[in-house]
Amino acid sequence: MATRVLLTGFEPFGGESVNPSWQAAELVAAAPPEGIAVTAVQLPCVFGESLSALRAAVDEVRPELVVCLGQAGGRHGVTVERVAVNVDDARIPDNAGARPIDSAVVPGGPAAYFSTLPVKRCVAAMRSAGVPGAVSNTAGTFVCNHVAYGLAHLLATELPGVRGGFVHVPWAPEQVVDGGAPSLPVETVARGVAALLLAAVVTGDDLRVSEGATH
């Protein structure tokens, strides 16, 4: 039987008309890797509501693997997040106008969670597919990290048999009108995400290779 995967992306935010995380999720769901059944769900870029929508999708799909995608403008490749932290500290308002500062994602929850994806193996799989990828050690403190932490808390406290994590994708070329910032075609991002899913479905064991950072 095919492995059930829930793949989420976000609606546009910050004045953008598109969000490549959702565009890539749709492409992967339309042509999933062999042996994987992918359900794509769009999350609102809103604190609180995004986690309610994620929880509803998990309840409906009953996935064996959950991968949430988000936009990280300025990054050069697809980055697999290693850790999510228990803090909301918004530089800009979310799509409902909320701008929490120094608030807990889950009051009383652990300070942080590590991803249960094999992050380095996922990065290696994307690179083998010709897609630039890297391990990231910060998912920020906006709605992306909010979802990354909320997902990790849900899996750790209620669904320990399900693995999951968060992945950031760069801007799409149409979002970088002056060409002065890095971007990747959504089709390239989707190819990388598909390779990532295959790697994550096959094993939870990670590679022991250096993907660290000095800052």
mmCIF file of C-alpha atoms in Angstrom:
data_model
loop_
_atom_site.group_PDB
_atom_site.id
_atom_site.type_symbol
_atom_site.label_atom_id
_atom_site.label_comp_id
_atom_site.label_asym_id
_atom_site.label_seq_id
_atom_site.Cartn_x
_atom_site.Cartn_y
_atom_site.Cartn_z
ATOM 1 C CA MET A 1 0.000 0.000 0.000
ATOM 2 C CA ALA A 2 1.085 3.558 -0.686
ATOM 3 C CA THR A 3 2.486 5.561 2.212
ATOM 4 C CA ARG A 4 0.093 8.348 3.179
ATOM 5 C CA VAL A 5 1.794 11.736 3.224
ATOM 6 C CA LEU A 6 0.291 15.079 4.202
ATOM 7 C CA LEU A 7 2.072 17.937 2.431
ATOM 8 C CA THR A 8 1.121 21.489 3.361
ATOM 9 C CA GLY A 9 1.942 24.901 1.962
ATOM 10 C CA PHE A 10 0.889 28.419 2.891
ATOM 11 C CA GLU A 11 -1.333 30.997 1.301
ATOM 12 C CA PRO A 12 0.448 34.179 0.088
ATOM 13 C CA PHE A 13 1.452 36.701 2.761
ATOM 14 C CA GLY A 14 3.309 39.956 3.153
ATOM 15 C CA GLY A 15 1.717 41.512 0.071
ATOM 16 C CA GLU A 16 2.740 38.686 -2.286
ATOM 17 C CA SER A 17 0.267 37.303 -4.828
ATOM 18 C CA VAL A 18 1.683 33.766 -4.761
ATOM 19 C CA ASN A 19 3.388 31.472 -2.290
ATOM 20 C CA PRO A 20 5.795 28.949 -3.839
ATOM 21 C CA SER A 21 5.361 26.603 -0.888
ATOM 22 C CA TRP A 22 1.740 26.002 -1.898
ATOM 23 C CA GLN A 23 2.536 25.931 -5.617
ATOM 24 C CA ALA A 24 5.161 23.235 -5.026
ATOM 25 C CA ALA A 25 2.855 21.225 -2.762
ATOM 26 C CA GLU A 26 0.191 21.204 -5.467
ATOM 27 C CA LEU A 27 2.671 20.018 -8.106
ATOM 28 C CA VAL A 28 3.952 17.171 -5.936
ATOM 29 C CA ALA A 29 0.412 16.055 -5.050
ATOM 30 C CA ALA A 30 -0.568 16.069 -8.737
ATOM 31 C CA ALA A 31 2.351 13.772 -9.658
ATOM 32 C CA PRO A 32 3.531 12.060 -6.460
ATOM 33 C CA PRO A 33 6.546 9.759 -6.271
ATOM 34 C CA GLU A 34 5.794 6.096 -6.829
ATOM 35 C CA GLY A 35 4.502 4.369 -3.721
ATOM 36 C CA ILE A 36 3.445 7.581 -1.994
ATOM 37 C CA ALA A 37 -0.073 9.001 -1.743
ATOM 38 C CA VAL A 38 0.269 12.758 -1.246
ATOM 39 C CA THR A 39 -2.534 14.984 -0.001
ATOM 40 C CA ALA A 40 -1.800 18.705 -0.338
ATOM 41 C CA VAL A 41 -3.485 21.167 2.027
ATOM 42 C CA GLN A 42 -3.102 24.945 2.067
ATOM 43 C CA LEU A 43 -2.690 26.536 5.495
ATOM 44 C CA PRO A 44 -3.627 30.116 6.352
ATOM 45 C CA CYS A 45 -0.706 32.366 7.203
ATOM 46 C CA VAL A 46 -2.292 33.150 10.547
ATOM 47 C CA PHE A 47 -1.100 32.339 14.048
ATOM 48 C CA GLY A 48 -3.405 29.837 15.718
ATOM 49 C CA GLU A 49 -5.622 29.243 12.683
ATOM 50 C CA SER A 50 -2.750 27.579 10.845
ATOM 51 C CA LEU A 51 -2.406 24.967 13.582
ATOM 52 C CA SER A 52 -6.162 24.375 13.671
ATOM 53 C CA ALA A 53 -6.130 23.775 9.918
ATOM 54 C CA LEU A 54 -3.110 21.486 10.229
ATOM 55 C CA ARG A 55 -4.786 19.472 12.989
ATOM 56 C CA ALA A 56 -7.951 19.091 10.895
ATOM 57 C CA ALA A 57 -5.897 17.890 7.915
ATOM 58 C CA VAL A 58 -4.012 15.361 10.051
ATOM 59 C CA ASP A 59 -7.307 14.041 11.445
ATOM 60 C CA GLU A 60 -8.740 13.678 7.937
ATOM 61 C CA VAL A 61 -5.738 12.236 6.101
ATOM 62 C CA ARG A 62 -4.335 10.133 8.959
ATOM 63 C CA PRO A 63 -0.851 10.411 7.436
ATOM 64 C CA GLU A 64 2.215 8.357 8.174
ATOM 65 C CA LEU A 65 4.441 11.325 7.300
ATOM 66 C CA VAL A 66 3.770 15.078 7.482
ATOM 67 C CA VAL A 67 5.903 17.656 5.700
ATOM 68 C CA CYS A 68 4.990 21.326 5.964
ATOM 69 C CA LEU A 69 6.425 23.763 3.427
ATOM 70 C CA GLY A 70 6.894 27.490 3.849
ATOM 71 C CA GLN A 71 8.399 30.409 1.945
ATOM 72 C CA ALA A 72 11.786 31.774 2.986
ATOM 73 C CA GLY A 73 12.589 34.650 0.665
ATOM 74 C CA GLY A 74 16.311 35.230 0.279
ATOM 75 C CA ARG A 75 17.401 31.617 0.680
ATOM 76 C CA HIS A 76 19.213 30.034 -2.232
ATOM 77 C CA GLY A 77 17.883 26.483 -1.952
ATOM 78 C CA VAL A 78 15.336 24.220 -0.331
ATOM 79 C CA THR A 79 16.207 24.085 3.365
ATOM 80 C CA VAL A 80 15.170 21.328 5.757
ATOM 81 C CA GLU A 81 14.611 22.700 9.242
ATOM 82 C CA ARG A 82 16.412 20.849 12.020
ATOM 83 C CA VAL A 83 14.671 22.526 14.982
ATOM 84 C CA ALA A 84 11.539 24.489 15.900
ATOM 85 C CA VAL A 85 11.392 26.775 18.934
ATOM 86 C CA ASN A 86 8.516 27.580 21.273
ATOM 87 C CA VAL A 87 8.223 31.281 20.525
ATOM 88 C CA ASP A 88 6.146 33.561 18.318
ATOM 89 C CA ASP A 89 7.873 36.893 17.680
ATOM 90 C CA ALA A 90 6.417 38.475 14.559
ATOM 91 C CA ARG A 91 8.345 41.113 12.636
ATOM 92 C CA ILE A 92 5.303 41.690 10.407
ATOM 93 C CA PRO A 93 1.586 41.040 11.011
ATOM 94 C CA ASP A 94 0.086 37.758 9.872
ATOM 95 C CA ASN A 95 -2.787 37.728 7.373
ATOM 96 C CA ALA A 96 -5.292 38.423 10.162
ATOM 97 C CA GLY A 97 -3.306 41.393 11.421
ATOM 98 C CA ALA A 98 -1.932 39.637 14.507
ATOM 99 C CA ARG A 99 1.622 40.360 15.582
ATOM 100 C CA PRO A 100 2.474 38.374 18.714
ATOM 101 C CA ILE A 101 5.689 39.271 20.498
ATOM 102 C CA ASP A 102 7.577 36.839 22.754
ATOM 103 C CA SER A 103 4.570 34.515 23.012
ATOM 104 C CA ALA A 104 4.736 30.738 23.395
ATOM 105 C CA VAL A 105 3.445 28.598 20.555
ATOM 106 C CA VAL A 106 2.353 26.064 23.191
ATOM 107 C CA PRO A 107 2.306 27.482 26.736
ATOM 108 C CA GLY A 108 4.247 25.143 28.998
ATOM 109 C CA GLY A 109 5.666 23.200 26.083
ATOM 110 C CA PRO A 110 9.359 22.308 25.682
ATOM 111 C CA ALA A 111 11.693 25.075 24.561
ATOM 112 C CA ALA A 112 12.293 23.308 21.231
ATOM 113 C CA TYR A 113 11.751 20.162 19.205
ATOM 114 C CA PHE A 114 14.068 18.495 16.721
ATOM 115 C CA SER A 115 12.574 17.394 13.422
ATOM 116 C CA THR A 116 11.815 13.697 13.098
ATOM 117 C CA LEU A 117 12.713 13.814 9.417
ATOM 118 C CA PRO A 118 16.147 12.459 8.476
ATOM 119 C CA VAL A 119 17.176 16.020 7.649
ATOM 120 C CA LYS A 120 20.630 15.326 6.221
ATOM 121 C CA ARG A 121 19.433 12.352 4.194
ATOM 122 C CA CYS A 122 16.657 14.547 2.791
ATOM 123 C CA VAL A 123 19.176 17.200 1.788
ATOM 124 C CA ALA A 124 21.384 14.596 0.116
ATOM 125 C CA ALA A 125 18.401 13.252 -1.825
ATOM 126 C CA MET A 126 17.522 16.705 -3.116
ATOM 127 C CA ARG A 127 21.082 17.370 -4.207
ATOM 128 C CA SER A 128 21.145 14.016 -6.014
ATOM 129 C CA ALA A 129 18.029 15.181 -7.866
ATOM 130 C CA GLY A 130 19.875 18.324 -8.973
ATOM 131 C CA VAL A 131 18.123 20.644 -6.525
ATOM 132 C CA PRO A 132 20.120 22.922 -4.192
ATOM 133 C CA GLY A 133 19.391 21.983 -0.597
ATOM 134 C CA ALA A 134 20.755 22.561 2.880
ATOM 135 C CA VAL A 135 20.071 21.974 6.546
ATOM 136 C CA SER A 136 18.697 25.032 8.336
ATOM 137 C CA ASN A 137 18.968 25.577 12.070
ATOM 138 C CA THR A 138 16.314 28.266 12.328
ATOM 139 C CA ALA A 139 12.789 28.372 10.992
ATOM 140 C CA GLY A 140 12.428 31.983 12.116
ATOM 141 C CA THR A 141 9.799 33.125 14.613
ATOM 142 C CA PHE A 142 6.872 33.827 12.273
ATOM 143 C CA VAL A 143 4.029 31.510 11.208
ATOM 144 C CA CYS A 144 6.409 28.977 9.640
ATOM 145 C CA ASN A 145 8.095 28.250 12.960
ATOM 146 C CA HIS A 146 4.672 28.380 14.627
ATOM 147 C CA VAL A 147 3.539 25.509 12.394
ATOM 148 C CA ALA A 148 6.852 23.654 12.665
ATOM 149 C CA TYR A 149 6.661 23.697 16.470
ATOM 150 C CA GLY A 150 2.942 22.979 16.567
ATOM 151 C CA LEU A 151 3.387 19.972 14.288
ATOM 152 C CA ALA A 152 6.283 18.639 16.341
ATOM 153 C CA HIS A 153 4.305 19.041 19.564
ATOM 154 C CA LEU A 154 1.294 17.251 18.073
ATOM 155 C CA LEU A 155 3.409 14.334 16.892
ATOM 156 C CA ALA A 156 5.348 14.075 20.159
ATOM 157 C CA THR A 157 2.328 14.218 22.444
ATOM 158 C CA GLU A 158 -0.416 12.495 20.457
ATOM 159 C CA LEU A 159 0.955 10.757 17.370
ATOM 160 C CA PRO A 160 4.352 9.277 18.239
ATOM 161 C CA GLY A 161 4.111 6.800 15.359
ATOM 162 C CA VAL A 162 3.967 9.623 12.794
ATOM 163 C CA ARG A 163 7.093 11.445 11.624
ATOM 164 C CA GLY A 164 7.274 14.930 10.232
ATOM 165 C CA GLY A 165 9.032 18.227 9.877
ATOM 166 C CA PHE A 166 9.232 21.606 8.186
ATOM 167 C CA VAL A 167 10.935 22.647 4.944
ATOM 168 C CA HIS A 168 11.512 26.167 3.623
ATOM 169 C CA VAL A 169 11.561 26.987 -0.092
ATOM 170 C CA PRO A 170 12.978 30.062 -1.870
ATOM 171 C CA TRP A 171 11.065 32.726 -3.720
ATOM 172 C CA ALA A 172 9.738 31.859 -7.166
ATOM 173 C CA PRO A 173 11.319 33.822 -10.050
ATOM 174 C CA GLU A 174 8.172 35.926 -10.577
ATOM 175 C CA GLN A 175 8.531 37.232 -7.020
ATOM 176 C CA VAL A 176 11.986 38.630 -7.736
ATOM 177 C CA VAL A 177 11.225 41.179 -10.419
ATOM 178 C CA ASP A 178 14.612 42.898 -10.379
ATOM 179 C CA GLY A 179 16.626 39.676 -10.246
ATOM 180 C CA GLY A 180 18.507 40.920 -7.216
ATOM 181 C CA ALA A 181 17.588 38.063 -4.897
ATOM 182 C CA PRO A 182 17.895 34.278 -5.220
ATOM 183 C CA SER A 183 14.970 32.262 -6.511
ATOM 184 C CA LEU A 184 14.118 28.805 -7.838
ATOM 185 C CA PRO A 185 11.472 27.704 -10.345
ATOM 186 C CA VAL A 186 8.575 26.065 -8.567
ATOM 187 C CA GLU A 187 9.033 22.979 -10.748
ATOM 188 C CA THR A 188 12.584 22.624 -9.437
ATOM 189 C CA VAL A 189 11.382 23.007 -5.862
ATOM 190 C CA ALA A 190 8.719 20.355 -6.453
ATOM 191 C CA ARG A 191 11.350 17.953 -7.797
ATOM 192 C CA GLY A 192 13.394 18.475 -4.665
ATOM 193 C CA VAL A 193 10.409 17.970 -2.377
ATOM 194 C CA ALA A 194 9.506 14.749 -4.182
ATOM 195 C CA ALA A 195 13.045 13.447 -3.666
ATOM 196 C CA LEU A 196 12.890 14.509 -0.022
ATOM 197 C CA LEU A 197 9.645 12.605 0.503
ATOM 198 C CA LEU A 198 11.096 9.442 -0.985
ATOM 199 C CA ALA A 199 14.099 9.660 1.313
ATOM 200 C CA ALA A 200 11.965 10.323 4.381
ATOM 201 C CA VAL A 201 9.509 7.525 3.633
ATOM 202 C CA VAL A 202 12.225 4.919 3.152
ATOM 203 C CA THR A 203 13.977 5.476 6.483
ATOM 204 C CA GLY A 204 14.050 7.629 9.583
ATOM 205 C CA ASP A 205 17.779 7.028 10.034
ATOM 206 C CA ASP A 206 19.884 10.037 9.176
ATOM 207 C CA LEU A 207 23.295 10.344 7.559
ATOM 208 C CA ARG A 208 26.241 11.172 9.800
ATOM 209 C CA VAL A 209 27.787 13.901 7.670
ATOM 210 C CA SER A 210 28.663 17.486 8.421
ATOM 211 C CA GLU A 211 25.940 19.999 7.546
ATOM 212 C CA GLY A 212 26.696 22.404 10.379
ATOM 213 C CA ALA A 213 27.090 26.164 10.326
ATOM 214 C CA THR A 214 29.487 28.569 12.032
ATOM 215 C CA HIS A 215 26.820 31.252 12.475
#
